[in-house]
Amino acid sequence: PKVLSVSQLTAAIQGTLQTAFGSIGVSGEISEISRPHSGHVYFTLKDETSQIKAILWRTAAQRLKFELEEGQEVICHGSLAVYPPRG
């Protein structure tokens, strides 16, 4: 089997995500909200059996017309990405 470096694998995963999904919407419940001084909002989006980490960039967070809260059901629109330093 082919052996890849961690960086090569992460880049391949990122390319696959962008090609397979592009822009996507996903529904779920918000949990683990974090609002650092950067202005970005970090949170987990979950359902009954799975969860994903999400980021709402500062510019988008400033345009929200409501406050994100734990337990809130939302539909998020965006793109999927892999953060290379942490996979």
Short mmCIF file of N, CA, C and O in Angstrom, two decimals:
data_model
loop_
_atom_site.label_atom_id
_atom_site.label_comp_id
_atom_site.label_asym_id
_atom_site.label_seq_id
_atom_site.Cartn_x
_atom_site.Cartn_y
_atom_site.Cartn_z
N PRO A 1 0.82 -1.20 0.00
CA PRO A 1 0.00 0.00 0.00
C PRO A 1 0.87 1.27 0.00
O PRO A 1 1.96 1.27 0.54
N LYS A 2 0.32 2.34 -0.58
CA LYS A 2 1.03 3.62 -0.63
C LYS A 2 1.13 4.21 0.77
O LYS A 2 0.19 4.16 1.55
N VAL A 3 2.28 4.77 1.09
CA VAL A 3 2.50 5.40 2.40
C VAL A 3 2.55 6.92 2.19
O VAL A 3 3.34 7.41 1.39
N LEU A 4 1.69 7.64 2.91
CA LEU A 4 1.63 9.10 2.82
C LEU A 4 2.11 9.72 4.12
O LEU A 4 2.00 9.12 5.18
N SER A 5 2.61 10.94 4.02
CA SER A 5 2.89 11.69 5.24
C SER A 5 1.56 12.20 5.79
O SER A 5 0.54 12.21 5.09
N VAL A 6 1.56 12.64 7.02
CA VAL A 6 0.35 13.19 7.61
C VAL A 6 -0.12 14.40 6.80
O VAL A 6 -1.30 14.56 6.51
N SER A 7 0.82 15.24 6.39
CA SER A 7 0.48 16.43 5.59
C SER A 7 -0.14 16.04 4.25
O SER A 7 -1.10 16.66 3.80
N GLN A 8 0.40 15.03 3.60
CA GLN A 8 -0.14 14.57 2.32
C GLN A 8 -1.56 14.02 2.50
O GLN A 8 -2.45 14.29 1.69
N LEU A 9 -1.77 13.25 3.55
CA LEU A 9 -3.10 12.69 3.81
C LEU A 9 -4.11 13.80 4.10
O LEU A 9 -5.22 13.80 3.58
N THR A 10 -3.71 14.77 4.93
CA THR A 10 -4.60 15.88 5.26
C THR A 10 -4.97 16.66 4.00
O THR A 10 -6.13 17.03 3.80
N ALA A 11 -4.01 16.92 3.12
CA ALA A 11 -4.28 17.63 1.87
C ALA A 11 -5.23 16.82 0.98
O ALA A 11 -6.14 17.37 0.35
N ALA A 12 -5.05 15.52 0.94
CA ALA A 12 -5.93 14.66 0.13
C ALA A 12 -7.35 14.65 0.69
O ALA A 12 -8.32 14.71 -0.07
N ILE A 13 -7.48 14.61 2.00
CA ILE A 13 -8.80 14.65 2.63
C ILE A 13 -9.48 15.98 2.32
O ILE A 13 -10.66 16.03 1.95
N GLN A 14 -8.73 17.08 2.42
CA GLN A 14 -9.28 18.41 2.13
C GLN A 14 -9.77 18.48 0.69
O GLN A 14 -10.87 18.95 0.42
N GLY A 15 -8.98 18.00 -0.24
CA GLY A 15 -9.37 18.00 -1.65
C GLY A 15 -10.61 17.16 -1.89
O GLY A 15 -11.52 17.55 -2.65
N THR A 16 -10.69 16.02 -1.25
CA THR A 16 -11.85 15.14 -1.39
C THR A 16 -13.11 15.80 -0.84
O THR A 16 -14.17 15.75 -1.47
N LEU A 17 -13.01 16.43 0.32
CA LEU A 17 -14.16 17.12 0.91
C LEU A 17 -14.67 18.23 -0.01
O LEU A 17 -15.87 18.35 -0.23
N GLN A 18 -13.76 19.04 -0.54
CA GLN A 18 -14.17 20.14 -1.40
C GLN A 18 -14.81 19.64 -2.69
O GLN A 18 -15.81 20.20 -3.15
N THR A 19 -14.28 18.58 -3.25
CA THR A 19 -14.82 18.04 -4.49
C THR A 19 -16.16 17.36 -4.25
O THR A 19 -17.11 17.55 -5.02
N ALA A 20 -16.26 16.58 -3.21
CA ALA A 20 -17.47 15.78 -2.97
C ALA A 20 -18.64 16.62 -2.45
O ALA A 20 -19.79 16.32 -2.75
N PHE A 21 -18.36 17.68 -1.67
CA PHE A 21 -19.44 18.40 -1.02
C PHE A 21 -19.60 19.85 -1.46
O PHE A 21 -20.71 20.36 -1.45
N GLY A 22 -18.52 20.54 -1.79
CA GLY A 22 -18.63 21.95 -2.12
C GLY A 22 -19.34 22.70 -1.01
O GLY A 22 -19.05 22.52 0.16
N SER A 23 -20.32 23.51 -1.36
CA SER A 23 -21.13 24.20 -0.36
C SER A 23 -22.26 23.27 0.07
O SER A 23 -22.88 22.62 -0.76
N ILE A 24 -22.52 23.23 1.38
CA ILE A 24 -23.48 22.25 1.91
C ILE A 24 -24.24 22.85 3.08
O ILE A 24 -23.75 23.76 3.76
N GLY A 25 -25.44 22.35 3.33
CA GLY A 25 -26.21 22.71 4.50
C GLY A 25 -26.32 21.49 5.40
O GLY A 25 -26.41 20.37 4.92
N VAL A 26 -26.29 21.72 6.71
CA VAL A 26 -26.42 20.62 7.66
C VAL A 26 -27.19 21.11 8.88
O VAL A 26 -27.01 22.24 9.32
N SER A 27 -28.09 20.27 9.38
CA SER A 27 -28.88 20.66 10.55
C SER A 27 -28.39 19.91 11.78
O SER A 27 -27.89 18.79 11.68
N GLY A 28 -28.53 20.54 12.93
CA GLY A 28 -28.13 19.90 14.17
C GLY A 28 -28.31 20.82 15.36
O GLY A 28 -28.79 21.95 15.23
N GLU A 29 -27.89 20.34 16.50
CA GLU A 29 -28.00 21.08 17.76
C GLU A 29 -26.64 21.66 18.12
O GLU A 29 -25.62 20.98 18.04
N ILE A 30 -26.64 22.89 18.56
CA ILE A 30 -25.40 23.57 18.96
C ILE A 30 -25.02 23.17 20.38
O ILE A 30 -25.86 23.13 21.28
N SER A 31 -23.74 22.88 20.57
CA SER A 31 -23.20 22.65 21.91
C SER A 31 -21.75 23.14 21.94
O SER A 31 -21.16 23.43 20.91
N GLU A 32 -21.21 23.24 23.13
CA GLU A 32 -19.80 23.62 23.35
C GLU A 32 -19.41 24.92 22.65
O GLU A 32 -18.39 25.00 21.98
N ILE A 33 -20.21 25.96 22.81
CA ILE A 33 -19.92 27.25 22.18
C ILE A 33 -18.73 27.92 22.86
O ILE A 33 -18.64 27.96 24.09
N SER A 34 -17.83 28.46 22.04
CA SER A 34 -16.68 29.21 22.54
C SER A 34 -16.57 30.48 21.70
O SER A 34 -16.63 30.43 20.47
N ARG A 35 -16.40 31.62 22.38
CA ARG A 35 -16.29 32.91 21.70
C ARG A 35 -15.00 33.62 22.13
O ARG A 35 -15.03 34.50 22.99
N PRO A 36 -13.87 33.27 21.52
CA PRO A 36 -12.62 33.93 21.89
C PRO A 36 -12.60 35.39 21.41
O PRO A 36 -13.47 35.82 20.66
N HIS A 37 -11.59 36.12 21.81
CA HIS A 37 -11.46 37.54 21.46
C HIS A 37 -11.31 37.78 19.97
O HIS A 37 -11.52 38.90 19.50
N SER A 38 -10.99 36.75 19.20
CA SER A 38 -10.85 36.90 17.75
C SER A 38 -12.16 37.29 17.08
O SER A 38 -12.17 37.83 15.98
N GLY A 39 -13.28 37.00 17.76
CA GLY A 39 -14.59 37.28 17.19
C GLY A 39 -15.21 36.10 16.48
O GLY A 39 -16.38 36.10 16.14
N HIS A 40 -14.40 35.05 16.22
CA HIS A 40 -14.94 33.83 15.63
C HIS A 40 -15.77 33.11 16.69
O HIS A 40 -15.58 33.32 17.89
N VAL A 41 -16.69 32.26 16.25
CA VAL A 41 -17.47 31.45 17.18
C VAL A 41 -17.19 29.99 16.86
O VAL A 41 -17.38 29.54 15.74
N TYR A 42 -16.69 29.26 17.83
CA TYR A 42 -16.40 27.84 17.69
C TYR A 42 -17.50 27.07 18.41
O TYR A 42 -17.91 27.45 19.50
N PHE A 43 -17.98 26.00 17.79
CA PHE A 43 -19.03 25.21 18.42
C PHE A 43 -19.04 23.79 17.85
O PHE A 43 -18.38 23.51 16.84
N THR A 44 -19.79 22.93 18.50
CA THR A 44 -20.02 21.58 18.01
C THR A 44 -21.45 21.52 17.51
O THR A 44 -22.35 22.06 18.14
N LEU A 45 -21.63 20.90 16.36
CA LEU A 45 -22.96 20.67 15.81
C LEU A 45 -23.21 19.17 15.92
O LEU A 45 -22.40 18.37 15.44
N LYS A 46 -24.30 18.78 16.59
CA LYS A 46 -24.50 17.36 16.85
C LYS A 46 -25.94 16.95 16.60
O LYS A 46 -26.86 17.76 16.54
N ASP A 47 -26.11 15.63 16.44
CA ASP A 47 -27.45 15.02 16.43
C ASP A 47 -27.40 13.85 17.40
O ASP A 47 -26.51 13.78 18.25
N GLU A 48 -28.32 12.91 17.27
CA GLU A 48 -28.42 11.81 18.24
C GLU A 48 -27.17 10.92 18.29
O GLU A 48 -26.87 10.35 19.33
N THR A 49 -26.46 10.78 17.18
CA THR A 49 -25.36 9.82 17.15
C THR A 49 -24.01 10.37 16.71
O THR A 49 -23.00 9.67 16.82
N SER A 50 -23.96 11.61 16.20
CA SER A 50 -22.70 12.13 15.66
C SER A 50 -22.52 13.60 15.99
O SER A 50 -23.47 14.30 16.35
N GLN A 51 -21.27 14.05 15.83
CA GLN A 51 -20.98 15.46 16.05
C GLN A 51 -19.83 15.90 15.16
O GLN A 51 -18.99 15.09 14.76
N ILE A 52 -19.83 17.20 14.81
CA ILE A 52 -18.73 17.79 14.05
C ILE A 52 -18.38 19.12 14.68
O ILE A 52 -19.24 19.79 15.27
N LYS A 53 -17.13 19.51 14.59
CA LYS A 53 -16.68 20.81 15.07
C LYS A 53 -16.96 21.83 13.96
O LYS A 53 -16.82 21.53 12.77
N ALA A 54 -17.35 23.04 14.35
CA ALA A 54 -17.68 24.07 13.38
C ALA A 54 -17.11 25.42 13.82
O ALA A 54 -16.87 25.65 15.01
N ILE A 55 -16.90 26.28 12.83
CA ILE A 55 -16.43 27.64 13.07
C ILE A 55 -17.33 28.59 12.31
O ILE A 55 -17.59 28.40 11.13
N LEU A 56 -17.79 29.61 13.00
CA LEU A 56 -18.49 30.72 12.37
C LEU A 56 -17.49 31.88 12.39
O LEU A 56 -17.12 32.38 13.45
N TRP A 57 -17.02 32.27 11.20
CA TRP A 57 -16.01 33.31 11.12
C TRP A 57 -16.56 34.64 11.62
O TRP A 57 -17.76 34.89 11.56
N ARG A 58 -15.69 35.48 12.12
CA ARG A 58 -16.06 36.75 12.74
C ARG A 58 -17.00 37.57 11.86
O ARG A 58 -18.02 38.08 12.35
N THR A 59 -16.70 37.71 10.59
CA THR A 59 -17.54 38.55 9.72
C THR A 59 -18.96 37.99 9.60
O THR A 59 -19.92 38.75 9.59
N ALA A 60 -19.09 36.67 9.54
CA ALA A 60 -20.42 36.06 9.49
C ALA A 60 -21.11 36.16 10.85
O ALA A 60 -22.32 36.41 10.92
N ALA A 61 -20.36 36.01 11.92
CA ALA A 61 -20.93 36.10 13.27
C ALA A 61 -21.50 37.50 13.52
O ALA A 61 -22.54 37.65 14.16
N GLN A 62 -20.84 38.53 13.00
CA GLN A 62 -21.31 39.90 13.17
C GLN A 62 -22.63 40.15 12.44
O GLN A 62 -23.39 41.02 12.82
N ARG A 63 -22.92 39.37 11.41
CA ARG A 63 -24.15 39.56 10.62
C ARG A 63 -25.33 38.75 11.16
O ARG A 63 -26.46 38.93 10.69
N LEU A 64 -25.09 37.87 12.13
CA LEU A 64 -26.19 37.08 12.68
C LEU A 64 -27.24 37.98 13.30
O LEU A 64 -26.91 38.95 13.98
N LYS A 65 -28.49 37.64 13.10
CA LYS A 65 -29.58 38.43 13.66
C LYS A 65 -30.14 37.81 14.94
O LYS A 65 -31.19 38.22 15.43
N PHE A 66 -29.46 36.80 15.46
CA PHE A 66 -29.87 36.16 16.71
C PHE A 66 -28.61 35.68 17.42
O PHE A 66 -27.54 35.59 16.82
N GLU A 67 -28.73 35.39 18.68
CA GLU A 67 -27.61 34.92 19.50
C GLU A 67 -27.58 33.39 19.47
O GLU A 67 -28.60 32.75 19.70
N LEU A 68 -26.43 32.81 19.18
CA LEU A 68 -26.29 31.35 19.24
C LEU A 68 -26.31 30.90 20.70
O LEU A 68 -25.64 31.51 21.54
N GLU A 69 -27.05 29.83 20.97
CA GLU A 69 -27.16 29.33 22.34
C GLU A 69 -27.04 27.81 22.36
O GLU A 69 -27.42 27.14 21.40
N GLU A 70 -26.53 27.29 23.47
CA GLU A 70 -26.45 25.84 23.67
C GLU A 70 -27.84 25.23 23.51
O GLU A 70 -28.83 25.78 23.98
N GLY A 71 -27.92 24.10 22.83
CA GLY A 71 -29.17 23.37 22.67
C GLY A 71 -30.04 23.86 21.52
O GLY A 71 -31.05 23.25 21.21
N GLN A 72 -29.64 24.95 20.88
CA GLN A 72 -30.41 25.52 19.79
C GLN A 72 -30.30 24.63 18.54
O GLN A 72 -29.22 24.17 18.19
N GLU A 73 -31.42 24.38 17.90
CA GLU A 73 -31.44 23.65 16.63
C GLU A 73 -31.24 24.65 15.50
O GLU A 73 -31.96 25.65 15.43
N VAL A 74 -30.27 24.39 14.63
CA VAL A 74 -29.96 25.32 13.55
C VAL A 74 -29.71 24.56 12.25
O VAL A 74 -29.49 23.34 12.25
N ILE A 75 -29.74 25.29 11.17
CA ILE A 75 -29.28 24.79 9.87
C ILE A 75 -28.09 25.66 9.49
O ILE A 75 -28.22 26.89 9.41
N CYS A 76 -26.95 25.04 9.31
CA CYS A 76 -25.73 25.75 8.96
C CYS A 76 -25.42 25.54 7.48
O CYS A 76 -25.59 24.43 6.97
N HIS A 77 -24.96 26.59 6.84
CA HIS A 77 -24.55 26.51 5.44
C HIS A 77 -23.08 26.91 5.36
O HIS A 77 -22.66 27.87 5.98
N GLY A 78 -22.33 26.15 4.60
CA GLY A 78 -20.91 26.47 4.47
C GLY A 78 -20.19 25.41 3.69
O GLY A 78 -20.77 24.69 2.87
N SER A 79 -18.90 25.29 3.97
CA SER A 79 -18.08 24.28 3.31
C SER A 79 -17.34 23.48 4.37
O SER A 79 -17.14 23.94 5.49
N LEU A 80 -16.95 22.28 3.98
CA LEU A 80 -16.22 21.40 4.88
C LEU A 80 -14.72 21.61 4.67
O LEU A 80 -14.28 21.82 3.55
N ALA A 81 -13.98 21.53 5.75
CA ALA A 81 -12.54 21.70 5.67
C ALA A 81 -11.86 20.88 6.75
O ALA A 81 -12.47 20.51 7.75
N VAL A 82 -10.58 20.64 6.53
CA VAL A 82 -9.74 19.99 7.51
C VAL A 82 -8.69 21.02 7.94
O VAL A 82 -8.09 21.68 7.11
N TYR A 83 -8.51 21.17 9.24
CA TYR A 83 -7.49 22.08 9.76
C TYR A 83 -6.19 21.27 9.87
O TYR A 83 -6.05 20.44 10.77
N PRO A 84 -5.25 21.48 8.96
CA PRO A 84 -4.06 20.61 8.89
C PRO A 84 -3.29 20.40 10.20
O PRO A 84 -2.89 19.29 10.50
N PRO A 85 -3.09 21.44 11.04
CA PRO A 85 -2.35 21.19 12.27
C PRO A 85 -3.00 20.20 13.22
O PRO A 85 -2.35 19.61 14.06
N ARG A 86 -4.34 20.02 13.11
CA ARG A 86 -5.01 19.11 14.02
C ARG A 86 -5.83 18.03 13.33
O ARG A 86 -6.56 17.30 13.97
N GLY A 87 -5.76 17.99 12.00
CA GLY A 87 -6.53 16.96 11.26
C GLY A 87 -7.93 17.22 11.37
O GLY A 87 -8.90 17.16 11.00
#
